[in-house]
PDB file of C-alpha atoms in Angstrom:
ATOM      1  CA  MET A   1     -36.098 -20.628 238.873  1.00 90.00           C
ATOM      2  CA  THR A   2     -38.237 -17.594 238.756  1.00 96.00           C
ATOM      3  CA  ILE A   3     -40.057 -15.834 241.907  1.00 97.00           C
ATOM      4  CA  HIS A   4     -42.233 -12.608 241.657  1.00 98.00           C
ATOM      5  CA  LEU A   5     -42.725  -9.970 244.168  1.00 98.00           C
ATOM      6  CA  VAL A   6     -46.634  -8.608 245.014  1.00 98.00           C
ATOM      7  CA  LYS A   7     -46.950  -5.320 246.761  1.00 98.00           C
ATOM      8  CA  ILE A   8     -49.702  -2.713 247.385  1.00 97.00           C
ATOM      9  CA  ALA A   9     -49.891   0.328 244.821  1.00 97.00           C
ATOM     10  CA  VAL A  10     -50.423   2.526 247.682  1.00 95.00           C
ATOM     11  CA  GLY A  11     -52.697   5.896 246.830  1.00 95.00           C
ATOM     12  CA  ILE A  12     -53.352   4.374 243.558  1.00 96.00           C
ATOM     13  CA  GLY A  13     -56.997   4.071 242.264  1.00 93.00           C
ATOM     14  CA  SER A  14     -56.422   2.210 238.814  1.00 92.00           C
ATOM     15  CA  VAL A  15     -53.985   0.921 236.213  1.00 92.00           C
ATOM     16  CA  ASP A  16     -54.246   4.213 234.309  1.00 92.00           C
ATOM     17  CA  HIS A  17     -53.603   6.130 237.804  1.00 96.00           C
ATOM     18  CA  LEU A  18     -50.498   4.187 238.190  1.00 97.00           C
ATOM     19  CA  ARG A  19     -49.328   4.570 234.653  1.00 97.00           C
ATOM     20  CA  GLU A  20     -49.631   8.369 234.933  1.00 97.00           C
ATOM     21  CA  VAL A  21     -47.772   8.485 238.339  1.00 97.00           C
ATOM     22  CA  GLN A  22     -44.984   6.380 236.991  1.00 96.00           C
ATOM     23  CA  ILE A  23     -44.805   8.435 233.754  1.00 95.00           C
ATOM     24  CA  GLU A  24     -44.364  11.569 235.948  1.00 94.00           C
ATOM     25  CA  ARG A  25     -41.741   9.940 238.190  1.00 91.00           C
ATOM     26  CA  LEU A  26     -39.700   8.934 235.193  1.00 91.00           C
ATOM     27  CA  ARG A  27     -39.894  12.419 233.826  1.00 91.00           C
ATOM     28  CA  GLN A  28     -38.836  14.227 237.198  1.00 89.00           C
ATOM     29  CA  ALA A  29     -36.021  11.434 237.371  1.00 84.00           C
ATOM     30  CA  LYS A  30     -34.835  12.221 233.835  1.00 86.00           C
ATOM     31  CA  GLU A  31     -34.974  16.245 234.672  1.00 88.00           C
ATOM     32  CA  SER A  32     -33.217  16.093 237.803  1.00 83.00           C
ATOM     33  CA  GLY A  33     -30.190  14.247 236.036  1.00 81.00           C
ATOM     34  CA  GLY A  34     -30.720  11.055 237.942  1.00 74.00           C
ATOM     35  CA  PRO A  35     -30.779   7.675 236.262  1.00 75.00           C
ATOM     36  CA  GLY A  36     -33.443   7.660 233.400  1.00 81.00           C
ATOM     37  CA  GLU A  37     -34.924   4.711 234.822  1.00 90.00           C
ATOM     38  CA  LEU A  38     -38.316   3.805 236.719  1.00 93.00           C
ATOM     39  CA  ARG A  39     -37.478   3.010 240.254  1.00 93.00           C
ATOM     40  CA  HIS A  40     -39.559   1.952 243.155  1.00 94.00           C
ATOM     41  CA  LEU A  41     -37.893   2.247 246.664  1.00 93.00           C
ATOM     42  CA  THR A  42     -38.585  -0.419 249.420  1.00 94.00           C
ATOM     43  CA  ARG A  43     -36.984  -0.889 252.837  1.00 93.00           C
ATOM     44  CA  ASN A  44     -35.728  -4.416 252.440  1.00 92.00           C
ATOM     45  CA  ALA A  45     -33.805  -5.870 249.405  1.00 94.00           C
ATOM     46  CA  PRO A  46     -34.990  -9.627 248.380  1.00 95.00           C
ATOM     47  CA  ARG A  47     -32.954 -12.153 249.550  1.00 95.00           C
ATOM     48  CA  ARG A  48     -33.806 -14.024 246.504  1.00 96.00           C
ATOM     49  CA  ALA A  49     -32.736 -11.400 244.140  1.00 96.00           C
ATOM     50  CA  ALA A  50     -31.148 -13.696 241.635  1.00 96.00           C
ATOM     51  CA  GLU A  51     -34.545 -15.701 241.168  1.00 97.00           C
ATOM     52  CA  VAL A  52     -36.411 -12.215 240.830  1.00 98.00           C
ATOM     53  CA  LEU A  53     -33.824 -11.092 238.195  1.00 97.00           C
ATOM     54  CA  ASN A  54     -34.513 -14.512 236.289  1.00 97.00           C
ATOM     55  CA  GLY A  55     -37.723 -13.172 234.840  1.00 96.00           C
ATOM     56  CA  GLY A  56     -39.728 -12.017 237.891  1.00 97.00           C
ATOM     57  CA  SER A  57     -42.134  -9.145 237.978  1.00 98.00           C
ATOM     58  CA  ILE A  58     -43.884  -7.058 240.484  1.00 99.00           C
ATOM     59  CA  TYR A  59     -47.581  -7.691 240.811  1.00 99.00           C
ATOM     60  CA  TRP A  60     -49.282  -4.346 242.017  1.00 98.00           C
ATOM     61  CA  ILE A  61     -52.558  -4.780 244.214  1.00 98.00           C
ATOM     62  CA  ILE A  62     -54.768  -1.892 243.363  1.00 96.00           C
ATOM     63  CA  LYS A  63     -57.969  -1.581 245.219  1.00 92.00           C
ATOM     64  CA  GLY A  64     -57.941  -5.238 246.646  1.00 93.00           C
ATOM     65  CA  TYR A  65     -56.962  -6.831 243.547  1.00 94.00           C
ATOM     66  CA  ILE A  66     -53.690  -7.664 241.603  1.00 96.00           C
ATOM     67  CA  ARG A  67     -54.333  -6.077 238.535  1.00 94.00           C
ATOM     68  CA  VAL A  68     -51.062  -5.527 236.646  1.00 97.00           C
ATOM     69  CA  ARG A  69     -47.463  -6.438 236.595  1.00 98.00           C
ATOM     70  CA  GLN A  70     -44.143  -4.930 235.707  1.00 98.00           C
ATOM     71  CA  ARG A  71     -40.867  -6.677 235.005  1.00 98.00           C
ATOM     72  CA  ILE A  72     -38.170  -6.085 237.342  1.00 98.00           C
ATOM     73  CA  THR A  73     -35.187  -5.552 235.468  1.00 97.00           C
ATOM     74  CA  ASP A  74     -32.200  -4.910 238.189  1.00 97.00           C
ATOM     75  CA  PHE A  75     -31.808  -3.849 241.693  1.00 96.00           C
ATOM     76  CA  GLY A  76     -30.006  -0.783 243.149  1.00 92.00           C
ATOM     77  CA  GLU A  77     -29.020   1.031 246.281  1.00 91.00           C
ATOM     78  CA  ALA A  78     -30.889   4.391 246.886  1.00 88.00           C
ATOM     79  CA  VAL A  79     -31.544   6.800 250.029  1.00 87.00           C
ATOM     80  CA  GLY A  80     -34.925   7.244 251.152  1.00 84.00           C
ATOM     81  CA  ARG A  81     -36.288  10.836 252.089  1.00 85.00           C
ATOM     82  CA  ASN A  82     -35.320  10.157 255.665  1.00 88.00           C
ATOM     83  CA  GLY A  83     -31.912   9.574 254.572  1.00 89.00           C
ATOM     84  CA  LYS A  84     -31.886   5.693 255.381  1.00 92.00           C
ATOM     85  CA  PRO A  85     -30.813   3.228 252.784  1.00 93.00           C
ATOM     86  CA  ARG A  86     -33.188   1.686 250.842  1.00 94.00           C
ATOM     87  CA  CYS A  87     -33.430  -1.088 247.825  1.00 95.00           C
ATOM     88  CA  ALA A  88     -34.489   0.430 244.445  1.00 94.00           C
ATOM     89  CA  LEU A  89     -36.416  -1.776 242.287  1.00 97.00           C
ATOM     90  CA  ILE A  90     -35.673  -1.193 238.926  1.00 96.00           C
ATOM     91  CA  LEU A  91     -38.747  -1.673 236.642  1.00 97.00           C
ATOM     92  CA  ASP A  92     -39.529  -2.012 232.993  1.00 97.00           C
ATOM     93  CA  PRO A  93     -41.800   0.860 232.311  1.00 95.00           C
ATOM     94  CA  LYS A  94     -44.287  -1.294 230.516  1.00 96.00           C
ATOM     95  CA  LEU A  95     -47.353  -2.205 232.390  1.00 96.00           C
ATOM     96  CA  VAL A  96     -48.959  -5.745 231.837  1.00 96.00           C
ATOM     97  CA  GLN A  97     -52.455  -6.039 232.777  1.00 93.00           C
ATOM     98  CA  THR A  98     -53.346  -9.237 234.558  1.00 94.00           C
ATOM     99  CA  GLN A  99     -56.640 -11.176 235.171  1.00 90.00           C
ATOM    100  CA  LEU A 100     -57.859  -9.843 238.465  1.00 89.00           C
ATOM    101  CA  LEU A 101     -56.933 -11.897 241.657  1.00 92.00           C
ATOM    102  CA  PRO A 102     -58.119 -10.767 244.884  1.00 93.00           C
ATOM    103  CA  HIS A 103     -55.574 -10.361 247.428  1.00 95.00           C
ATOM    104  CA  LYS A 104     -55.641  -9.464 251.234  1.00 94.00           C
ATOM    105  CA  PRO A 105     -53.685  -6.068 252.285  1.00 93.00           C
ATOM    106  CA  ILE A 106     -49.973  -6.760 253.190  1.00 95.00           C
ATOM    107  CA  GLN A 107     -47.355  -4.287 254.405  1.00 94.00           C
ATOM    108  CA  GLY A 108     -44.196  -4.262 252.183  1.00 93.00           C
ATOM    109  CA  TRP A 109     -43.825  -6.838 249.734  1.00 96.00           C
ATOM    110  CA  ARG A 110     -44.211 -10.572 249.528  1.00 97.00           C
ATOM    111  CA  TYR A 111     -42.840 -13.437 247.309  1.00 98.00           C
ATOM    112  CA  MET A 112     -44.923 -15.105 244.916  1.00 98.00           C
ATOM    113  CA  GLU A 113     -44.520 -18.244 243.350  1.00 97.00           C
ATOM    114  CA  PRO A 114     -45.263 -18.245 239.290  1.00 97.00           C
ATOM    115  CA  GLU A 115     -47.937 -20.885 239.886  1.00 97.00           C
ATOM    116  CA  ALA A 116     -49.865 -18.372 242.110  1.00 96.00           C
ATOM    117  CA  ALA A 117     -49.368 -15.456 239.731  1.00 97.00           C
ATOM    118  CA  PRO A 118     -52.471 -14.381 237.487  1.00 96.00           C
ATOM    119  CA  ALA A 119     -52.280 -14.861 233.829  1.00 94.00           C
ATOM    120  CA  ASP A 120     -51.858 -11.732 231.605  1.00 93.00           C
ATOM    121  CA  LEU A 121     -55.039 -10.503 230.045  1.00 88.00           C
ATOM    122  CA  THR A 122     -55.516 -11.365 226.309  1.00 82.00           C
ATOM    123  CA  ASN A 123     -55.925  -8.715 223.856  1.00 79.00           C
ATOM    124  CA  GLN A 124     -59.829  -9.385 223.723  1.00 77.00           C
ATOM    125  CA  GLU A 125     -59.994  -9.125 227.729  1.00 73.00           C
ATOM    126  CA  ARG A 126     -57.979  -5.802 227.481  1.00 70.00           C
ATOM    127  CA  LYS A 127     -60.273  -4.232 225.144  1.00 73.00           C
ATOM    128  CA  ILE A 128     -63.278  -5.109 227.394  1.00 73.00           C
ATOM    129  CA  GLU A 129     -61.409  -3.729 230.268  1.00 69.00           C
ATOM    130  CA  SER A 130     -60.378  -0.478 228.999  1.00 71.00           C
ATOM    131  CA  SER A 131     -63.819   0.266 227.638  1.00 77.00           C
ATOM    132  CA  LEU A 132     -65.654   0.068 231.147  1.00 77.00           C
ATOM    133  CA  PRO A 133     -64.958   2.285 234.202  1.00 80.00           C
ATOM    134  CA  THR A 134     -63.122   0.450 236.667  1.00 73.00           C
ATOM    135  CA  GLU A 135     -65.884   0.111 239.359  1.00 77.00           C
ATOM    136  CA  MET A 136     -68.326  -1.065 236.803  1.00 80.00           C
ATOM    137  CA  ALA A 137     -66.050  -3.975 235.553  1.00 76.00           C
ATOM    138  CA  ASP A 138     -65.216  -4.765 239.064  1.00 73.00           C
ATOM    139  CA  GLU A 139     -69.040  -5.167 239.942  1.00 77.00           C
ATOM    140  CA  LEU A 140     -69.707  -7.167 236.785  1.00 76.00           C
ATOM    141  CA  ARG A 141     -66.783  -9.334 237.657  1.00 70.00           C
ATOM    142  CA  SER A 142     -67.983  -9.980 241.144  1.00 69.00           C
ATOM    143  CA  LEU A 143     -71.248 -10.974 239.877  1.00 72.00           C
ATOM    144  CA  GLY A 144     -69.571 -13.542 237.357  1.00 67.00           C
ATOM    145  CA  LEU A 145     -70.804 -11.343 234.253  1.00 69.00           C
ATOM    146  CA  LEU A 146     -67.292 -10.537 233.212  1.00 67.00           C
TER     147      LEU A 146
END
């Protein structure tokens, strides 16, 4: 069985912003001689790790909506800035935009059943999304026009 994670992308304003931040983090990781993989550190390791690794993704909440997901390819151990042990989520660098799904604020991450996960955007939906500013697309969607 597969299970997903959902988490707020703190300080991120759009999918493009998340992409830019992750590209920069990956570049810095490679330059520092660390593992050349995209990692996101979290305080707690999922107890249902085997289910997450069975095709699970992390769904990112950006500005109150789940907007994008990334496959979780592995887990690792890491040390945070404060010297405390952390769980490293090893992420596929590919961002997959999803249909918007409103989500309340949460701390940390939560499990999300596959049935609750938003569908990936189709190519046509992705073209429409990318042609509009984020705020305009959100407003049109809230009015039922998109």
